Coordinates of C-alpha atoms and ligand atoms in Angstrom, one line a residue:
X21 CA -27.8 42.2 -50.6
X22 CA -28.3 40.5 -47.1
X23 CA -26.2 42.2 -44.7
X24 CA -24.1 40.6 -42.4
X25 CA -24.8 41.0 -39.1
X26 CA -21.6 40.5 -36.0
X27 CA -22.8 39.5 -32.8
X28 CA -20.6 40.7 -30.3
X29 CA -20.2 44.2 -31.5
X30 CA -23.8 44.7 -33.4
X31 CA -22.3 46.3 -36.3
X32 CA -23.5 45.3 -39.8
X33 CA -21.5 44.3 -42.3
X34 CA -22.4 46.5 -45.9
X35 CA -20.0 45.7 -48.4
X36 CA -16.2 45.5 -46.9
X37 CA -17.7 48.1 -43.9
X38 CA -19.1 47.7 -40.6
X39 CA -21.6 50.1 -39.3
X40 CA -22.0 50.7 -35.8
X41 CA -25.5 51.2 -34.5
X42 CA -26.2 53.0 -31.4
X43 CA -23.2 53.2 -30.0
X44 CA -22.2 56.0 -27.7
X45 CA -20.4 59.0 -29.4
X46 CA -19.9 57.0 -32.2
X47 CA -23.5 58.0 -34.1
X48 CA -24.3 55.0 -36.1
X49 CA -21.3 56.5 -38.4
X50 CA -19.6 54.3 -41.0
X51 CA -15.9 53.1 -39.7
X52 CA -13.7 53.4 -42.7
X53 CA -10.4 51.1 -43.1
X54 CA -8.5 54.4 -43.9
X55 CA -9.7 57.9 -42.6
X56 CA -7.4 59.9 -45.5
X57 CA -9.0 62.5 -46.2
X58 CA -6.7 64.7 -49.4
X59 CA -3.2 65.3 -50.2
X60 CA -1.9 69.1 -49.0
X61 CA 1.5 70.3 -50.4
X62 CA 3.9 71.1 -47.9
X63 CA 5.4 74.4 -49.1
X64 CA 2.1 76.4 -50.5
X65 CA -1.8 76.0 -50.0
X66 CA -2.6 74.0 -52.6
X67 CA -5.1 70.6 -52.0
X68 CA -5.0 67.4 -54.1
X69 CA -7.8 64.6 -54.6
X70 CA -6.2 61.2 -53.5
X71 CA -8.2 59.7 -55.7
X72 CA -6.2 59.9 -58.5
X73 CA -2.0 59.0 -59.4
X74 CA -0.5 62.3 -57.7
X75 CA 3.5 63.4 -57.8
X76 CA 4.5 66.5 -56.7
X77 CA 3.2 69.6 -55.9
X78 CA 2.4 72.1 -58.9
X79 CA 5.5 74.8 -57.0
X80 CA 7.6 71.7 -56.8
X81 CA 7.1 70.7 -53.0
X82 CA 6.1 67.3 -51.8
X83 CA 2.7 66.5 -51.0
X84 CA 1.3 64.8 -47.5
X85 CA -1.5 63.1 -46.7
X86 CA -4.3 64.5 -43.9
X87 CA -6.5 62.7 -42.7
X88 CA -10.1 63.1 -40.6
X89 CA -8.5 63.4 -37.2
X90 CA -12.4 64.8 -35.5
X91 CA -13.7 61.0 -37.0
X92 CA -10.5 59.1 -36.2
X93 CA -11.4 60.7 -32.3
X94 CA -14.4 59.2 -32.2
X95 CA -13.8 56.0 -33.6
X96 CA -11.0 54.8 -32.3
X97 CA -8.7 54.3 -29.2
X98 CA -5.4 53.0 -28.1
X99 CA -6.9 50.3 -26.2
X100 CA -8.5 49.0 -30.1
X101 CA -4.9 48.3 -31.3
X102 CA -4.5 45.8 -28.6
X103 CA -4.8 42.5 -30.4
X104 CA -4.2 43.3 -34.0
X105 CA -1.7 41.7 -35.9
X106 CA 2.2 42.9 -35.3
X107 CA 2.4 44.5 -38.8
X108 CA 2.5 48.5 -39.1
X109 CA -1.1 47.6 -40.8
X110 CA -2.3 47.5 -37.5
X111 CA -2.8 51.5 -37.5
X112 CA -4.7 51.1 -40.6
X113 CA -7.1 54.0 -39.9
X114 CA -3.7 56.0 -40.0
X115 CA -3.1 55.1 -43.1
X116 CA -3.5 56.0 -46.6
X117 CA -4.9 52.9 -48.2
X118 CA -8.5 52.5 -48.7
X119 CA -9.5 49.2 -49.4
X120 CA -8.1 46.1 -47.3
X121 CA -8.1 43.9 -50.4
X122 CA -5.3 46.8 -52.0
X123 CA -2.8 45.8 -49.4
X124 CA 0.7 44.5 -50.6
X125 CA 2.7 42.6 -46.9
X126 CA 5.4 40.3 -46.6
X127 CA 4.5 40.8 -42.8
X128 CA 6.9 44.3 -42.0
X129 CA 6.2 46.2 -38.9
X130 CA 6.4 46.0 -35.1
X131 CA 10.0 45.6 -35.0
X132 CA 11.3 45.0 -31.5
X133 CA 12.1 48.1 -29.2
X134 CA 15.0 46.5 -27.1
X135 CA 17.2 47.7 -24.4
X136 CA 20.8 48.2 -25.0
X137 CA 22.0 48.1 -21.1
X138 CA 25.7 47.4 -21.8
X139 CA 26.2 49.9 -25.0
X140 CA 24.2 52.5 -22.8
X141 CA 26.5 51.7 -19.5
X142 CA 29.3 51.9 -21.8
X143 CA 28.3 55.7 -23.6
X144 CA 27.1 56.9 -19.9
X145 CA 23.1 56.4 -21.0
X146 CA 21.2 54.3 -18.5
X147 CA 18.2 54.2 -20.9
X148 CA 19.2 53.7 -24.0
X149 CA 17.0 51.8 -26.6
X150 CA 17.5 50.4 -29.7
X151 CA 14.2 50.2 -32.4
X152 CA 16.0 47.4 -34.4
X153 CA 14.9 47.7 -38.7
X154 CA 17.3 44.6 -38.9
X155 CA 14.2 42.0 -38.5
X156 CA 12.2 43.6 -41.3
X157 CA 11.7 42.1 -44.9
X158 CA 14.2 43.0 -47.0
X159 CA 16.9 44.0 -44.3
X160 CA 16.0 47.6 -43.9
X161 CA 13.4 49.8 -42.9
X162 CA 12.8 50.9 -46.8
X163 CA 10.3 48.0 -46.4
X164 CA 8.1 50.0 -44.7
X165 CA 7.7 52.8 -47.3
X166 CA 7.4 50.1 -50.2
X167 CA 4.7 48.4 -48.2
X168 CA 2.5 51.5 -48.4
X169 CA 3.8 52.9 -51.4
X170 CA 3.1 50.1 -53.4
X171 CA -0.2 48.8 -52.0
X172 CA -1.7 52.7 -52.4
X173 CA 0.1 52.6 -55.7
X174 CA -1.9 49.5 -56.4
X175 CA -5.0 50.9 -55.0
X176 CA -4.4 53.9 -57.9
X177 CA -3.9 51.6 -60.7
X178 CA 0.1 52.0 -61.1
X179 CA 1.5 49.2 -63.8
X180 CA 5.1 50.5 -63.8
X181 CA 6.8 52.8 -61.9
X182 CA 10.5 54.0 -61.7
X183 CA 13.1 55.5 -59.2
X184 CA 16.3 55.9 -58.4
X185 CA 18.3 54.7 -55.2
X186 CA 20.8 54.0 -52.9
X187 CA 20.3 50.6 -52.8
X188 CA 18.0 49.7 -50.1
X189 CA 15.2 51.2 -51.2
X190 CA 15.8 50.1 -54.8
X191 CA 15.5 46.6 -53.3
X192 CA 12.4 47.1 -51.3
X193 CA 9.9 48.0 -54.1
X194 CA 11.7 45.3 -56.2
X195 CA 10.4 42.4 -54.5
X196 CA 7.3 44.7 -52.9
X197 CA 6.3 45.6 -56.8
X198 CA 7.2 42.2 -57.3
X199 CA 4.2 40.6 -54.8
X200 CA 1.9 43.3 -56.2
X201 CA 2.7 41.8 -60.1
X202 CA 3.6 45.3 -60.6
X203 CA 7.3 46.1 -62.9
X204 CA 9.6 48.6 -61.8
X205 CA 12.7 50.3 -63.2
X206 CA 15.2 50.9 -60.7
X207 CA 19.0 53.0 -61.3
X208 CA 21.0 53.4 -58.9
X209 CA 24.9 54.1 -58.1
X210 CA 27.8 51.7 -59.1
X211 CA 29.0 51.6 -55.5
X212 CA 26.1 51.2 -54.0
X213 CA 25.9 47.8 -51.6
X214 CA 26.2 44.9 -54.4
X215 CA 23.4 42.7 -52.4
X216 CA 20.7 45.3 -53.0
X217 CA 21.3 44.8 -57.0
X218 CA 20.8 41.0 -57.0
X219 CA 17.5 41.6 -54.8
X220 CA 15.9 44.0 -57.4
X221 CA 17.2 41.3 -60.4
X222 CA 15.8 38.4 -58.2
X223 CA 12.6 40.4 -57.9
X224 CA 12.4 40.5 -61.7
X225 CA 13.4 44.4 -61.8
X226 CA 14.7 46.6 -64.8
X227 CA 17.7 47.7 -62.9
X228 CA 20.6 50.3 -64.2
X229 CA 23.6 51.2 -62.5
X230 CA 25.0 54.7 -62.9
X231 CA 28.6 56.0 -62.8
X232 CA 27.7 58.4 -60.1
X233 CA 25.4 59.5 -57.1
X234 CA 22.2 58.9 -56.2
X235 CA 21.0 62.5 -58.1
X236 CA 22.8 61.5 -61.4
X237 CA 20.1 58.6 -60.7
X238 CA 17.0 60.8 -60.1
X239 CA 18.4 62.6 -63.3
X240 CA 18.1 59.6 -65.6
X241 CA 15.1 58.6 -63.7
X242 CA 13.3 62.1 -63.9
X243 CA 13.7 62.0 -67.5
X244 CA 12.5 58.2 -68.2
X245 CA 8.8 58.9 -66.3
X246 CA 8.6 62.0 -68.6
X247 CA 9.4 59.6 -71.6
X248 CA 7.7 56.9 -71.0
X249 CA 5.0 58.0 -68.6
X250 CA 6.0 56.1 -65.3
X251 CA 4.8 56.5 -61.8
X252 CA 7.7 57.9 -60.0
X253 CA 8.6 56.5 -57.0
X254 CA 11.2 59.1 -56.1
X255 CA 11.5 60.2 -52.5
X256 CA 9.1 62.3 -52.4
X257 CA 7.9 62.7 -55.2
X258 CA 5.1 60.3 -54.4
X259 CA 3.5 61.2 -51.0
X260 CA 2.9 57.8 -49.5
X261 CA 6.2 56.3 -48.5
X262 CA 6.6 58.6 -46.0
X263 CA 3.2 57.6 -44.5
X264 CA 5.0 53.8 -44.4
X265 CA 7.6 55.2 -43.2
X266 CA 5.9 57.3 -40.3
X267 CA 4.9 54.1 -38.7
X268 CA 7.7 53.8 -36.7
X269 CA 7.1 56.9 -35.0
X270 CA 3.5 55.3 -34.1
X271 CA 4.9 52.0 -32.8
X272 CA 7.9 53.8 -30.5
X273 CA 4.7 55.7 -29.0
X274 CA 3.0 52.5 -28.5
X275 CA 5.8 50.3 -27.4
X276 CA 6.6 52.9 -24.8
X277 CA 3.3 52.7 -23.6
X278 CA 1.8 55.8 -25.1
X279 CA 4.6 58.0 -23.4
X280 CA 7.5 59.4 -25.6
X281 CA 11.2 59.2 -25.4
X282 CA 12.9 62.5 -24.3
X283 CA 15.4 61.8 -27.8
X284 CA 15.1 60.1 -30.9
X285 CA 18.4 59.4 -33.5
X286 CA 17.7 58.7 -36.8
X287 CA 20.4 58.5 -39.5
X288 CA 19.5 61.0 -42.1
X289 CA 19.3 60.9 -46.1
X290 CA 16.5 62.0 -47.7
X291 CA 15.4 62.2 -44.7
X292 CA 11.9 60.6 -44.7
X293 CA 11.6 58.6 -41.9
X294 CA 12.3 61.1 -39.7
X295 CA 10.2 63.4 -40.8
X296 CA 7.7 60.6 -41.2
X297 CA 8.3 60.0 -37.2
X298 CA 7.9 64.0 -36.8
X299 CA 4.1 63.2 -38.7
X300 CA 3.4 60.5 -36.8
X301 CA 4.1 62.3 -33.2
X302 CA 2.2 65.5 -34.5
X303 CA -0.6 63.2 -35.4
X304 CA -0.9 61.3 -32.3
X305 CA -0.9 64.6 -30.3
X306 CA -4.0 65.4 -32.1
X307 CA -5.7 62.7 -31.9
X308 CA -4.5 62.9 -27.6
X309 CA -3.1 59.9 -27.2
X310 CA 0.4 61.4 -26.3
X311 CA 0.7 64.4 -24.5
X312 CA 2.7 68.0 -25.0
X313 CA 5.6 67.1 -24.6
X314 CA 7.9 65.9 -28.1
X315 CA 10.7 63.7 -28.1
X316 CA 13.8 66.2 -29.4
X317 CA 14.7 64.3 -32.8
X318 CA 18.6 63.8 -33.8
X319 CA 19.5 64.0 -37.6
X320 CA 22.5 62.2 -37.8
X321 CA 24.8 62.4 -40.8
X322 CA 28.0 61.2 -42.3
X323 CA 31.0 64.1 -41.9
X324 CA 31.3 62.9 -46.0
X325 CA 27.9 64.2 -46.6
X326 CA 26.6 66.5 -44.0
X327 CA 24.5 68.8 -45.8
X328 CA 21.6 68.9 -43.1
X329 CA 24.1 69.3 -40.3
X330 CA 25.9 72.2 -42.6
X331 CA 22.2 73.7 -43.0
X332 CA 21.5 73.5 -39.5
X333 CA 24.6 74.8 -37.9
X334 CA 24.1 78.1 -40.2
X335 CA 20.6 78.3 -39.2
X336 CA 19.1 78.3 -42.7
X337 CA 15.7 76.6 -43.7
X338 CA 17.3 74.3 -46.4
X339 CA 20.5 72.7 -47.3
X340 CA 22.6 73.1 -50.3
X341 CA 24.5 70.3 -52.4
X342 CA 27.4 68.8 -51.2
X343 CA 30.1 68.3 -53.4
X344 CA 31.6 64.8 -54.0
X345 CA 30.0 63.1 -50.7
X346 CA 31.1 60.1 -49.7
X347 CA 30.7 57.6 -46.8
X348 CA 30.5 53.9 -45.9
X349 CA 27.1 54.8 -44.9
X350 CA 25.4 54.0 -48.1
X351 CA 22.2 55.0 -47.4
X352 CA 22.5 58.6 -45.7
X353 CA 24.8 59.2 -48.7
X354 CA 21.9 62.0 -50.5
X355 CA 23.7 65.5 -51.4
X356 CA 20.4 67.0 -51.5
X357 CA 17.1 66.5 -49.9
X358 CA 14.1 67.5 -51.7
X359 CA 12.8 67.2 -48.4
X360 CA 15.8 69.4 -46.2
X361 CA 13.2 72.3 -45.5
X362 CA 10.7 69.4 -43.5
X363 CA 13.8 67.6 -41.8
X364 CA 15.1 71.2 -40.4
X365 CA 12.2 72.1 -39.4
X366 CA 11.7 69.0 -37.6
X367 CA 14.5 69.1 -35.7
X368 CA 14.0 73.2 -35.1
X369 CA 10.3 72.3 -33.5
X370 CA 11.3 69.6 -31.5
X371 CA 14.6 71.2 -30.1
X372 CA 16.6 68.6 -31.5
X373 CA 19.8 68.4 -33.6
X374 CA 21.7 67.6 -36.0
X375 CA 25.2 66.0 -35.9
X376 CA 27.7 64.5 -38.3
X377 CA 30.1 61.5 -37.4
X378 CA 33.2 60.0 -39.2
X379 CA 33.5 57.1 -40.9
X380 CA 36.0 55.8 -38.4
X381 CA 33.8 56.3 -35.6
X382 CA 30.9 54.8 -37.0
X383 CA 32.9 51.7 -38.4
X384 CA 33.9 51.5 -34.4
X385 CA 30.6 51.7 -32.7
X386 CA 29.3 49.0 -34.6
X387 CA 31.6 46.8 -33.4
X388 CA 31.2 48.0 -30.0
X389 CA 27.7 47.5 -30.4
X390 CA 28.3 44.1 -31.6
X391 CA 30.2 43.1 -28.8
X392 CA 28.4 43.9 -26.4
X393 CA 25.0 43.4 -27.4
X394 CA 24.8 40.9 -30.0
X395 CA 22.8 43.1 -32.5
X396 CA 24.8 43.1 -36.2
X397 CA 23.7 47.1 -37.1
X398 CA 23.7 48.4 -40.4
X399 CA 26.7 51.2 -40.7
X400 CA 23.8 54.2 -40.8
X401 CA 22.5 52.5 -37.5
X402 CA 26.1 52.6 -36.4
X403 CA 26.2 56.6 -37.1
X404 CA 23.0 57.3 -35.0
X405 CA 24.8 55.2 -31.5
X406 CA 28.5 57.1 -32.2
X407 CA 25.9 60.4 -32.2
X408 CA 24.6 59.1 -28.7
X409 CA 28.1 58.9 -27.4
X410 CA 28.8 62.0 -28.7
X411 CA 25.7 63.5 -27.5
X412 CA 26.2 62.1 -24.1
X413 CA 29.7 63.8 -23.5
X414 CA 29.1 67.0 -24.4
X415 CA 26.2 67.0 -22.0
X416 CA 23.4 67.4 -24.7
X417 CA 21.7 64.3 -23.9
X418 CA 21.3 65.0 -19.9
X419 CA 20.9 62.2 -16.9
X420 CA 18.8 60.1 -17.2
X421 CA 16.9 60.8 -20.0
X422 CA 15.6 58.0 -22.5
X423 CA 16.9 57.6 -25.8
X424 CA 15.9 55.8 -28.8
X425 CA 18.5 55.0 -31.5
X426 CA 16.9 54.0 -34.7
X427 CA 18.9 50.8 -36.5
X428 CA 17.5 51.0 -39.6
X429 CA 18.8 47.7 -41.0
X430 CA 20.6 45.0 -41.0
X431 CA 24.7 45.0 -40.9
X432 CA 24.5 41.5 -42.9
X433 CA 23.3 43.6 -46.2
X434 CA 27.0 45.0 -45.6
X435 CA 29.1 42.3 -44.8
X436 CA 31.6 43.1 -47.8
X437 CA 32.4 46.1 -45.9
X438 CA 34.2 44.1 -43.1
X439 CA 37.1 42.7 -42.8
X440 CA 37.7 39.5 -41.0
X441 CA 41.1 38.2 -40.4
X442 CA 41.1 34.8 -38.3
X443 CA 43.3 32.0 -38.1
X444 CA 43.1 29.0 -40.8
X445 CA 43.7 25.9 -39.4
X446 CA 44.6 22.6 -41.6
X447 CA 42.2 19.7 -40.2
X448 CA 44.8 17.9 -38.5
X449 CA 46.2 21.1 -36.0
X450 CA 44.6 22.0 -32.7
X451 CA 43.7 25.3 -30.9
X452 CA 46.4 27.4 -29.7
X453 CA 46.4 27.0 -25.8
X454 CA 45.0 30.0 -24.3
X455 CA 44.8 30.5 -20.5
X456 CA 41.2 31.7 -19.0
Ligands
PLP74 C1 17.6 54.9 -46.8 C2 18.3 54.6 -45.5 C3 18.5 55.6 -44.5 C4 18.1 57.0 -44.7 O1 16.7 57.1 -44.7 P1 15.9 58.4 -45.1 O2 14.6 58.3 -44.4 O3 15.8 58.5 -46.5 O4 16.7 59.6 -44.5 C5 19.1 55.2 -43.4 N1 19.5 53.9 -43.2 C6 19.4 53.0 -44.1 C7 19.9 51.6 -43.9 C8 18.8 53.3 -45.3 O5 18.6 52.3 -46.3
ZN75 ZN1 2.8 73.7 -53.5

């Protein structure tokens, strides 16, 4: 086969890779798309192949993905991402898929880090920013772990996989799987948000509704991949949505120029993405490109289901079920992380928190944030800015420190949940007269 030669940086193209030739440091090495190396469980020693369809852990524990930091160091620099396309494939290297031609986009990623200089005036935090999920495809940032779940489910040879959800999620790898001609079987909870069930059902989905929570869905679920031999797609209990999902913990870093907020909030479920973010800072730190210093992550609960608040306050490494949980929240309503033990010690290694906030409260700040900034959050968003407040006043966030709020969707994949009493006028009246 003739290789193909590129000019301007004298690598050769062999097959889908370029090798380098001669340049410094870099040893005429082969650059890989992906630099994942094998799968490690979390809990015990134990190392898996990614080469082949992996679940969980033999103990029980979820699996994550290492990768070849010592090549990663030598191949590639911050100033390299400058250019690529705004899509959290840009940090391919970073991530677990192999082969370009496996990946599954409908263009998610490098959602915009704003400002939020009234709501922070208003909760006494001069910078406060918002990373705003509410642009992504699909509404919520559940794209991001069925972006890379599914493309390195592809990559495996997955036909059909199954899980259960809260809704958002559910919808994601609906129209994801859908893109990658893949089927799914989705279950999830009676009450959860009635736009994510029509998504999975427009995405050509199995879908199932359960008369209960989001477990009584990973029951069913657990049972059908035994049955039926399914890949499932559980939180979890696959180990590559939380690599999708770690992504924006490598785009804050880069959109604050390589620096770190002092605080991060992020409303917590299952509580991937944050300890996806936790991955993604640890990760960057060894590879040098951020320094010692670790932003102090915020898990941010509901007050009707607070079991990673509960765990934290008593000091213990995991959380235990919480009974009859409920919030307007959808999302961060989970009883019981598979994944507590990771989120708590996230937040204990980082000096961070955990905090639970009301219904009431949350339904408030996202009007407030509303008004005065324009953005329509999602009621989980809303949780993580009534956290700041509440942070702010009782002097754990301090002076002029920098704070990131994570919205992690869009409030318009809510709407039903407010209400909106306005005038009706018949098409012959006129506007009340209102002075100023
Ligand atoms: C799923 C979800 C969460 C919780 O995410 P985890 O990473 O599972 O803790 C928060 N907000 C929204 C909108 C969600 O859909
Ligand atoms: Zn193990």
């Amino acid at each position: 086969m003739a290789n193909k030669k590129n000019m301007k940086t004298g690598a050769e193209l062999v097959g889908n890779e370029y090798i380098l030739n001669g340049q410094p440091g870099k040893g005429g090495k082969e650059m890989s798309f992906s630099y994942i190396s094998h799968l490690y469980c979390s809990a015990c020693e134990r190392k898996y192949s990614t080469k082949e369809k992996q679940q969980l852990c033999e103990c029980g524990s979820p699996l994550l993905v290492a990768y070849e930091f010592d090549e990663i160091k030598g191949q590639l620099k911050p100033g390299d991402l400058v250019g690529r396309e705004a899509s959290l494939w840009r940090y391919h290297e970073l991530l677990p898929v192999e082969e370009e031609k496996n990946i599954v986009s409908l263009g998610e990623g490098m959602t915009p880090l704003l400002r939020m200089p009234r709501a922070g005036q208003d909760m006494g935090i001069e910078n406060l920013y918002m990373k705003d999920e509410g642009t992504i495809p699909t509404g919520t940032f559940k794209a991001r772990g069925a972006a890379v779940g599914i493309s390195k489910a592809k990559e495996l040879g997955v036909r059909h996989l199954a899980m259960p959800t809260n809704g958002n999620a559910g919808a994601a790898w609906s129209l994801y799987a859908a893109r990658a001609n893949m089927k799914a079987t989705i279950v999830m909870p009676v009450d959860a948000p009635v736009v994510t069930r029509k998504e999975c059902v427009i995405a050509g989905a199995e879908l199932y509704l359960v008369d209960g929570l989001i477990s009584d869905a990973g029951k069913i679920v657990s049972k059908a991949v035994k049955e039926f031999n399914l890949y499932d797609a559980s939180t979890l209990k696959e180990p590559y949505r939380i690599e999708g999902k770690k992504t924006m913990g490598l785009e804050i870093a880069e959109q604050f120029g390589w620096k770190v907020p002092d605080v991060i909030l992020y409303p917590t479920g299952g509580g991937v993405g944050l300890i996806g973010i936790y991955k993604a800072l640890i990760e960057l730190h060894t590879l040098g490109w951020i320094g010692d210093e670790l932003p102090r992550l915020v898990a941010v609960q509901a007050e009707g289901c607070a079991p990673i608040v509960k765990a934290w306050n008593q000091k213990k490494p995991y959380s235990e079920f919480w009974e009859s949980s409920s919030t307007v929240a959808f999302g961060i309503n989970v009883p019981k992380a598979l994944g507590d033990f990771l989120v708590l010690d996230a937040i204990n290694k980082t000096d961070g928190c955990a905090i639970a906030i009301s219904d009431e409260e949350l339904v408030a700040e996202q009007q407030k944030v509303a008004t005065q900034e324009g953005a329509f959050i999602c009621p989980e968003g809303a949780a993580v800015f009534a956290a700041a407040r509440q942070l702010r006043e009782n002097g754990w966030i301090k002076d002029g420190e920098s704070v990131v709020a994570l919205n992690t969707g869009s409030g318009v994949k809510y709407s039903d949940l407010l209400s909106c009493a306005v005038p009706i006028l018949q098409p012959d009246e006129g506007l009340p007269f209102r002075q100023g």
